Amino acid sequence: MASSGHVIETTSLTKHYGGIVAVDGLSMSVPRGHVFGLLGPNGSGKTTTMSMLLGLVRPTAGSFSLFDSSDGLEAALHRVGAIIESPSFYPYLTGRQNLLYFQGISGRGSSDEIDALLERVGLEGRGDHKFRTYSLGMKQRLGLAYALLGDPELLFLDEPTNGMDPAGMAEVRDLIRSLGTGGRTVLLSSHLLHEVEQVCDSVAILSKGKLIAQGNVADLLRSQDQITLKTTDNDKAVEVLSALDWVDDIKIEDGEVVVAAPSDRASDLSTTLGRSEVFVTNISTGQKSLESYFLEVTGDDGE
Ligand code: ATP
């Protein structure tokens, strides 16, 4: 059962399609009020995960809960909006007519909300234009307006900026950020790292259906601290540093020793080396980008 701090919890959630393992033992927790990124290359299982959580695909094994799901999935889904299963809008109806139509048949929200929703997603002034005249960005916005009917507490957005130009992407990203305020939780899937880095509070990284890492974006990046050292004897430095349990991933690159270690311990490194008569002539700290981290863990930059 999802605890009050987590809106979604999955336990060993698994989906096989014949011989294909689309999602493989996924255990993740989505904190309430976060914009949470489900990040992974194409085919890593993001859509399948969302589809299981929305009751559209039956898990092969494992379990999940939405909110406190003692009321059952169907009741929980009344509190969820999604653009994974958004309707195919009618090209010859206007944006407003489409929303009215689908609001009516889905019973979600009320027709009185539609003007406010069009404004919320930046379609004010375009609501009375036919859907077929909309740009891709506007179509995505209309999908978001549909997902927001009834003011859901949890939103599922599957690749919401897919196929959009950079300006449209930036606008939709700002919109998503604004949707993740006031306690609403947004689960966003994306294969675009910079999108997730810019929009999400926390993230789960998937590769071939498996969870590779999850956590707060800032914490994940902090765990990627790097220290680069120029020393009087790199080989000996590597030997000395290998004995430290708080230093990992030691390598020599371009004549410098590069290690994964907390950046606030740079002077400890220098002192330790000095004791072994290896002297540090230059030291610098930095962070791997989420991009290089992602590349490393999935072998895919997602672009
Ligand atoms: P993308 O970014 O390309 O949408 P994704 O991360 O959302 O990818 P999924 O669409 O969940 O990944 O697919 C995960 C794996 O499951 C892929 O190998 C895909 O081919 C397979 N798959 C997904 N749906 C089905 C299905 N209905 N039948 C058979 N295989 C499927």
Tab-separated table of C-alpha atoms and ligand atoms in Angstrom:
chain	number	residue	atom	x	y	z
A	1	MET	CA	0.000	0.000	0.000
A	2	ALA	CA	1.405	3.458	-0.890
A	3	SER	CA	2.427	5.324	2.262
A	4	SER	CA	1.237	8.910	2.672
A	5	GLY	CA	4.560	10.242	1.401
A	6	HIS	CA	4.381	8.207	-1.793
A	7	VAL	CA	1.664	8.381	-4.386
A	8	ILE	CA	2.911	5.400	-6.376
A	9	GLU	CA	4.735	2.349	-5.084
A	10	THR	CA	5.651	-0.637	-7.202
A	11	THR	CA	7.081	-3.907	-5.913
A	12	SER	CA	8.926	-6.207	-8.312
A	13	LEU	CA	6.561	-5.109	-11.072
A	14	THR	CA	7.151	-7.248	-14.157
A	15	LYS	CA	5.680	-7.534	-17.636
A	16	HIS	CA	6.548	-10.168	-20.219
A	17	TYR	CA	5.258	-10.018	-23.776
A	18	GLY	CA	5.886	-13.544	-24.948
A	19	GLY	CA	9.650	-13.882	-24.717
A	20	ILE	CA	10.231	-10.119	-24.310
A	21	VAL	CA	10.767	-8.844	-20.785
A	22	ALA	CA	9.427	-5.294	-21.093
A	23	VAL	CA	9.577	-4.488	-17.349
A	24	ASP	CA	11.778	-6.542	-15.063
A	25	GLY	CA	11.194	-6.546	-11.297
A	26	LEU	CA	10.662	-2.803	-10.979
A	27	SER	CA	10.428	-1.484	-7.416
A	28	MET	CA	10.057	2.278	-7.284
A	29	SER	CA	8.427	4.925	-5.120
A	30	VAL	CA	7.091	8.227	-6.403
A	31	PRO	CA	6.955	10.923	-3.714
A	32	ARG	CA	3.792	12.995	-3.378
A	33	GLY	CA	4.036	16.447	-4.963
A	34	HIS	CA	7.058	15.622	-7.097
A	35	VAL	CA	7.515	15.893	-10.824
A	36	PHE	CA	8.996	12.417	-11.207
A	37	GLY	CA	10.844	11.400	-14.352
A	38	LEU	CA	10.783	7.902	-15.741
A	39	LEU	CA	13.916	8.091	-17.820
A	40	GLY	CA	15.249	5.530	-20.246
A	41	PRO	CA	16.180	4.861	-23.852
A	42	ASN	CA	13.604	3.678	-26.372
A	43	GLY	CA	12.231	0.270	-25.479
A	44	SER	CA	13.324	0.444	-21.833
A	45	GLY	CA	9.806	-0.147	-20.521
A	46	LYS	CA	8.510	3.324	-19.666
A	47	THR	CA	5.209	3.112	-21.529
A	48	THR	CA	4.601	-0.435	-20.324
A	49	THR	CA	5.161	0.697	-16.725
A	50	MET	CA	2.707	3.563	-17.083
A	51	SER	CA	0.195	1.300	-18.822
A	52	MET	CA	0.309	-1.163	-15.928
A	53	LEU	CA	-0.178	1.632	-13.390
A	54	LEU	CA	-3.196	2.842	-15.351
A	55	GLY	CA	-4.736	-0.613	-15.457
A	56	LEU	CA	-4.370	-0.801	-19.243
A	57	VAL	CA	-1.892	-3.684	-19.194
A	58	ARG	CA	-1.948	-6.554	-16.723
A	59	PRO	CA	1.353	-7.196	-14.898
A	60	THR	CA	2.899	-10.643	-15.301
A	61	ALA	CA	4.180	-10.483	-11.717
A	62	GLY	CA	4.670	-8.054	-8.859
A	63	SER	CA	2.311	-5.437	-7.510
A	64	PHE	CA	1.735	-1.709	-7.233
A	65	SER	CA	-0.430	0.754	-5.412
A	66	LEU	CA	-1.705	4.232	-6.223
A	67	PHE	CA	-2.481	6.529	-3.276
A	68	ASP	CA	-3.835	4.349	-0.527
A	69	SER	CA	-5.366	1.835	-2.831
A	70	SER	CA	-7.464	-0.032	-0.286
A	71	ASP	CA	-10.359	1.401	-2.354
A	72	GLY	CA	-9.136	-0.461	-5.432
A	73	LEU	CA	-7.498	0.656	-8.641
A	74	GLU	CA	-10.684	1.913	-10.231
A	75	ALA	CA	-11.348	4.379	-7.409
A	76	ALA	CA	-7.702	5.493	-7.481
A	77	LEU	CA	-7.878	6.128	-11.221
A	78	HIS	CA	-10.609	8.745	-10.672
A	79	ARG	CA	-7.838	10.840	-9.143
A	80	VAL	CA	-5.503	10.358	-12.128
A	81	GLY	CA	-5.208	12.210	-15.440
A	82	ALA	CA	-3.101	10.859	-18.289
A	83	ILE	CA	-1.954	11.663	-21.774
A	84	ILE	CA	-0.895	8.119	-22.458
A	85	GLU	CA	-4.473	7.215	-23.260
A	86	SER	CA	-5.666	10.656	-24.330
A	87	PRO	CA	-8.350	10.601	-26.978
A	88	SER	CA	-7.783	10.896	-30.692
A	89	PHE	CA	-9.183	14.352	-31.132
A	90	TYR	CA	-11.471	15.058	-34.073
A	91	PRO	CA	-9.726	17.179	-36.719
A	92	TYR	CA	-12.843	19.085	-37.833
A	93	LEU	CA	-13.951	20.002	-34.329
A	94	THR	CA	-12.378	22.934	-32.508
A	95	GLY	CA	-10.187	22.396	-29.478
A	96	ARG	CA	-13.039	23.487	-27.223
A	97	GLN	CA	-15.567	21.203	-28.959
A	98	ASN	CA	-13.164	18.273	-28.664
A	99	LEU	CA	-12.688	18.865	-24.940
A	100	LEU	CA	-16.427	19.260	-24.409
A	101	TYR	CA	-17.135	16.065	-26.310
A	102	PHE	CA	-14.552	13.970	-24.476
A	103	GLN	CA	-15.437	15.531	-21.119
A	104	GLY	CA	-19.023	14.444	-21.755
A	105	ILE	CA	-18.245	10.862	-22.684
A	106	SER	CA	-15.593	10.346	-20.016
A	107	GLY	CA	-17.576	12.074	-17.276
A	108	ARG	CA	-14.339	13.594	-15.985
A	109	GLY	CA	-14.563	17.112	-14.583
A	110	SER	CA	-17.262	19.436	-15.864
A	111	SER	CA	-17.925	21.481	-18.974
A	112	ASP	CA	-17.558	24.668	-16.885
A	113	GLU	CA	-13.831	24.014	-16.490
A	114	ILE	CA	-13.016	24.078	-20.164
A	115	ASP	CA	-12.313	27.796	-20.624
A	116	ALA	CA	-10.027	27.815	-17.598
A	117	LEU	CA	-8.250	24.702	-18.834
A	118	LEU	CA	-7.665	26.141	-22.309
A	119	GLU	CA	-6.119	29.150	-20.619
A	120	ARG	CA	-4.084	26.984	-18.249
A	121	VAL	CA	-2.408	25.174	-21.129
A	122	GLY	CA	-1.869	28.355	-23.159
A	123	LEU	CA	-4.566	27.743	-25.754
A	124	GLU	CA	-6.680	30.771	-24.902
A	125	GLY	CA	-7.633	32.462	-28.141
A	126	ARG	CA	-7.139	29.204	-30.061
A	127	GLY	CA	-9.883	27.158	-28.454
A	128	ASP	CA	-12.297	27.985	-31.269
A	129	HIS	CA	-9.933	26.983	-34.047
A	130	LYS	CA	-10.233	23.580	-35.628
A	131	PHE	CA	-7.953	20.890	-34.212
A	132	ARG	CA	-6.521	20.159	-37.673
A	133	THR	CA	-5.026	23.670	-37.781
A	134	TYR	CA	-3.104	23.093	-34.532
A	135	SER	CA	0.668	22.707	-34.425
A	136	LEU	CA	2.058	19.603	-32.730
A	137	GLY	CA	2.725	21.667	-29.609
A	138	MET	CA	-0.868	22.862	-29.528
A	139	LYS	CA	-2.103	19.301	-29.954
A	140	GLN	CA	0.018	18.233	-26.999
A	141	ARG	CA	-1.381	21.119	-24.966
A	142	LEU	CA	-4.921	20.045	-25.780
A	143	GLY	CA	-3.973	16.549	-24.594
A	144	LEU	CA	-2.726	18.109	-21.359
A	145	ALA	CA	-5.984	20.045	-20.981
A	146	TYR	CA	-7.851	16.746	-21.350
A	147	ALA	CA	-5.591	15.098	-18.765
A	148	LEU	CA	-6.289	17.979	-16.369
A	149	LEU	CA	-10.085	17.618	-16.491
A	150	GLY	CA	-11.401	17.152	-12.982
A	151	ASP	CA	-8.167	18.549	-11.470
A	152	PRO	CA	-6.451	15.163	-10.897
A	153	GLU	CA	-3.963	14.713	-8.053
A	154	LEU	CA	-1.702	12.570	-10.203
A	155	LEU	CA	-0.815	13.093	-13.859
A	156	PHE	CA	0.809	10.554	-16.188
A	157	LEU	CA	2.539	12.163	-19.143
A	158	ASP	CA	4.144	9.787	-21.623
A	159	GLU	CA	6.817	11.584	-23.677
A	160	PRO	CA	4.844	14.843	-23.602
A	161	THR	CA	7.263	16.768	-25.811
A	162	ASN	CA	7.817	14.025	-28.383
A	163	GLY	CA	8.169	15.387	-31.897
A	164	MET	CA	8.019	19.020	-30.835
A	165	ASP	CA	10.384	21.784	-31.912
A	166	PRO	CA	12.717	23.248	-29.261
A	167	ALA	CA	10.541	26.323	-28.622
A	168	GLY	CA	7.415	24.209	-28.172
A	169	MET	CA	9.325	21.813	-25.912
A	170	ALA	CA	10.501	24.635	-23.682
A	171	GLU	CA	6.933	25.939	-23.362
A	172	VAL	CA	5.471	22.552	-22.533
A	173	ARG	CA	8.266	21.964	-20.020
A	174	ASP	CA	7.408	25.220	-18.234
A	175	LEU	CA	3.796	24.164	-18.228
A	176	ILE	CA	4.644	20.766	-16.717
A	177	ARG	CA	6.700	22.437	-14.014
A	178	SER	CA	3.718	24.608	-13.138
A	179	LEU	CA	1.432	21.566	-13.030
A	180	GLY	CA	3.644	19.934	-10.433
A	181	THR	CA	2.842	22.553	-7.814
A	182	GLY	CA	0.195	22.663	-5.114
A	183	GLY	CA	0.653	19.018	-4.131
A	184	ARG	CA	-0.057	17.497	-7.533
A	185	THR	CA	2.270	14.664	-8.545
A	186	VAL	CA	3.407	14.284	-12.150
A	187	LEU	CA	4.900	11.068	-13.538
A	188	LEU	CA	6.650	12.008	-16.750
A	189	SER	CA	8.338	9.587	-19.112
A	190	SER	CA	11.117	10.805	-21.315
A	191	HIS	CA	14.191	9.614	-23.156
A	192	LEU	CA	15.559	13.171	-23.080
A	193	LEU	CA	17.979	13.747	-20.258
A	194	HIS	CA	18.054	17.486	-20.303
A	195	GLU	CA	14.275	17.503	-20.169
A	196	VAL	CA	14.269	15.406	-17.033
A	197	GLU	CA	17.130	17.398	-15.539
A	198	GLN	CA	15.234	20.645	-16.089
A	199	VAL	CA	11.760	19.575	-15.081
A	200	CYS	CA	11.932	16.770	-12.534
A	201	ASP	CA	12.514	16.723	-8.793
A	202	SER	CA	13.290	13.026	-8.794
A	203	VAL	CA	13.863	10.334	-11.322
A	204	ALA	CA	13.980	6.584	-11.944
A	205	ILE	CA	16.346	5.441	-14.681
A	206	LEU	CA	15.318	2.344	-16.625
A	207	SER	CA	17.411	0.232	-18.937
A	208	LYS	CA	16.032	-2.867	-20.650
A	209	GLY	CA	13.112	-2.934	-18.229
A	210	LYS	CA	15.300	-2.809	-15.122
A	211	LEU	CA	15.652	0.002	-12.614
A	212	ILE	CA	19.231	1.260	-12.698
A	213	ALA	CA	18.968	4.169	-10.273
A	214	GLN	CA	16.353	6.285	-8.572
A	215	GLY	CA	16.300	9.299	-6.357
A	216	ASN	CA	16.300	13.008	-6.091
A	217	VAL	CA	17.898	14.561	-9.197
A	218	ALA	CA	20.177	16.794	-7.098
A	219	ASP	CA	21.257	13.826	-4.916
A	220	LEU	CA	21.925	11.624	-7.924
A	221	LEU	CA	24.089	14.354	-9.370
A	222	ARG	CA	25.858	14.872	-6.037
A	223	SER	CA	26.663	11.166	-5.977
A	224	GLN	CA	28.426	11.842	-9.235
A	225	ASP	CA	31.044	14.152	-7.725
A	226	GLN	CA	34.448	13.822	-9.356
A	227	ILE	CA	37.879	14.946	-8.245
A	228	THR	CA	40.712	15.393	-10.735
A	229	LEU	CA	44.324	15.445	-9.513
A	230	LYS	CA	47.681	16.191	-11.081
A	231	THR	CA	50.302	14.398	-9.046
A	232	THR	CA	54.029	13.739	-8.992
A	233	ASP	CA	53.388	9.987	-9.388
A	234	ASN	CA	50.037	8.978	-10.877
A	235	ASP	CA	50.597	5.213	-10.672
A	236	LYS	CA	51.431	5.379	-6.999
A	237	ALA	CA	48.483	7.753	-6.451
A	238	VAL	CA	46.146	5.155	-7.953
A	239	GLU	CA	47.599	2.513	-5.649
A	240	VAL	CA	47.192	4.694	-2.533
A	241	LEU	CA	43.678	5.865	-3.433
A	242	SER	CA	42.503	2.314	-4.166
A	243	ALA	CA	42.814	1.584	-0.456
A	244	LEU	CA	40.267	4.283	0.475
A	245	ASP	CA	36.708	2.995	0.791
A	246	TRP	CA	35.151	6.416	0.035
A	247	VAL	CA	36.913	6.700	-3.319
A	248	ASP	CA	35.673	4.827	-6.401
A	249	ASP	CA	36.099	4.573	-10.096
A	250	ILE	CA	39.806	5.551	-10.117
A	251	LYS	CA	41.360	6.127	-13.506
A	252	ILE	CA	44.131	7.999	-15.249
A	253	GLU	CA	42.881	10.287	-18.008
A	254	ASP	CA	45.080	12.643	-20.031
A	255	GLY	CA	47.879	12.445	-17.457
A	256	GLU	CA	45.559	13.170	-14.534
A	257	VAL	CA	44.031	10.947	-11.873
A	258	VAL	CA	40.239	11.116	-11.917
A	259	VAL	CA	38.203	9.620	-9.073
A	260	ALA	CA	34.602	9.503	-7.933
A	261	ALA	CA	34.573	10.976	-4.426
A	262	PRO	CA	32.668	13.670	-2.499
A	263	SER	CA	33.999	17.043	-3.660
A	264	ASP	CA	34.234	18.331	-0.061
A	265	ARG	CA	36.899	15.684	0.657
A	266	ALA	CA	39.394	16.935	-1.931
A	267	SER	CA	41.842	18.137	0.759
A	268	ASP	CA	41.664	14.707	2.485
A	269	LEU	CA	42.813	13.159	-0.778
A	270	SER	CA	45.718	15.518	-1.026
A	271	THR	CA	46.756	14.896	2.609
A	272	THR	CA	46.540	11.114	2.206
A	273	LEU	CA	48.683	11.195	-0.914
A	274	GLY	CA	51.197	13.533	0.714
A	275	ARG	CA	51.686	11.025	3.542
A	276	SER	CA	52.734	8.484	0.910
A	277	GLU	CA	55.037	11.059	-0.682
A	278	VAL	CA	52.856	11.593	-3.712
A	279	PHE	CA	52.395	15.322	-4.100
A	280	VAL	CA	49.392	16.955	-5.661
A	281	THR	CA	50.283	19.802	-8.003
A	282	ASN	CA	46.725	20.613	-9.059
A	283	ILE	CA	43.307	19.525	-7.868
A	284	SER	CA	39.836	20.315	-9.185
A	285	THR	CA	36.323	19.164	-8.388
A	286	GLY	CA	33.335	18.754	-10.647
A	287	GLN	CA	30.279	16.692	-11.361
A	288	LYS	CA	29.449	14.290	-14.076
A	289	SER	CA	26.394	15.524	-15.896
A	290	LEU	CA	23.264	13.440	-15.634
A	291	GLU	CA	23.934	12.810	-19.292
A	292	SER	CA	27.279	11.106	-18.778
A	293	TYR	CA	25.839	9.195	-15.833
A	294	PHE	CA	22.905	8.059	-17.961
A	295	LEU	CA	25.207	7.068	-20.788
A	296	GLU	CA	27.294	5.055	-18.401
A	297	VAL	CA	24.397	3.184	-16.803
A	298	THR	CA	22.336	2.554	-19.917
A	299	GLY	CA	24.881	2.723	-22.690
A	300	ASP	CA	22.539	5.117	-24.500
A	301	ASP	CA	22.433	8.890	-24.582
A	302	GLY	CA	18.787	8.806	-25.586
A	303	GLU	CA	19.184	11.313	-28.383
B	1	ATP	P1	9.667	4.161	-26.191
B	1	ATP	O1	10.410	5.325	-25.624
B	1	ATP	O2	10.203	3.709	-27.493
B	1	ATP	O3	8.175	4.319	-26.163
B	1	ATP	P2	9.517	2.593	-23.785
B	1	ATP	O4	10.642	2.830	-22.835
B	1	ATP	O5	8.233	3.264	-23.496
B	1	ATP	O6	10.008	2.914	-25.237
B	1	ATP	P3	7.994	0.192	-24.021
B	1	ATP	O7	7.137	0.784	-25.078
B	1	ATP	O8	7.383	-0.006	-22.671
B	1	ATP	O9	9.329	1.016	-23.840
B	1	ATP	O10	8.556	-1.203	-24.553
B	1	ATP	C1	9.375	-2.073	-23.782
B	1	ATP	C2	9.628	-3.339	-24.582
B	1	ATP	O11	8.421	-4.084	-24.683
B	1	ATP	C3	10.079	-3.091	-26.012
B	1	ATP	O12	10.992	-4.114	-26.343
B	1	ATP	C4	8.815	-3.230	-26.825
B	1	ATP	O13	9.105	-3.651	-28.125
B	1	ATP	C5	8.059	-4.290	-26.039
B	1	ATP	N1	6.602	-4.131	-26.140
B	1	ATP	C6	5.871	-3.080	-25.729
B	1	ATP	N2	4.553	-3.278	-25.944
B	1	ATP	C7	4.438	-4.509	-26.520
B	1	ATP	C8	3.352	-5.297	-26.972
B	1	ATP	N3	2.090	-4.877	-26.893
B	1	ATP	N4	3.625	-6.515	-27.504
B	1	ATP	C9	4.891	-6.976	-27.573
B	1	ATP	N5	5.987	-6.275	-27.157
B	1	ATP	C10	5.772	-5.060	-26.636
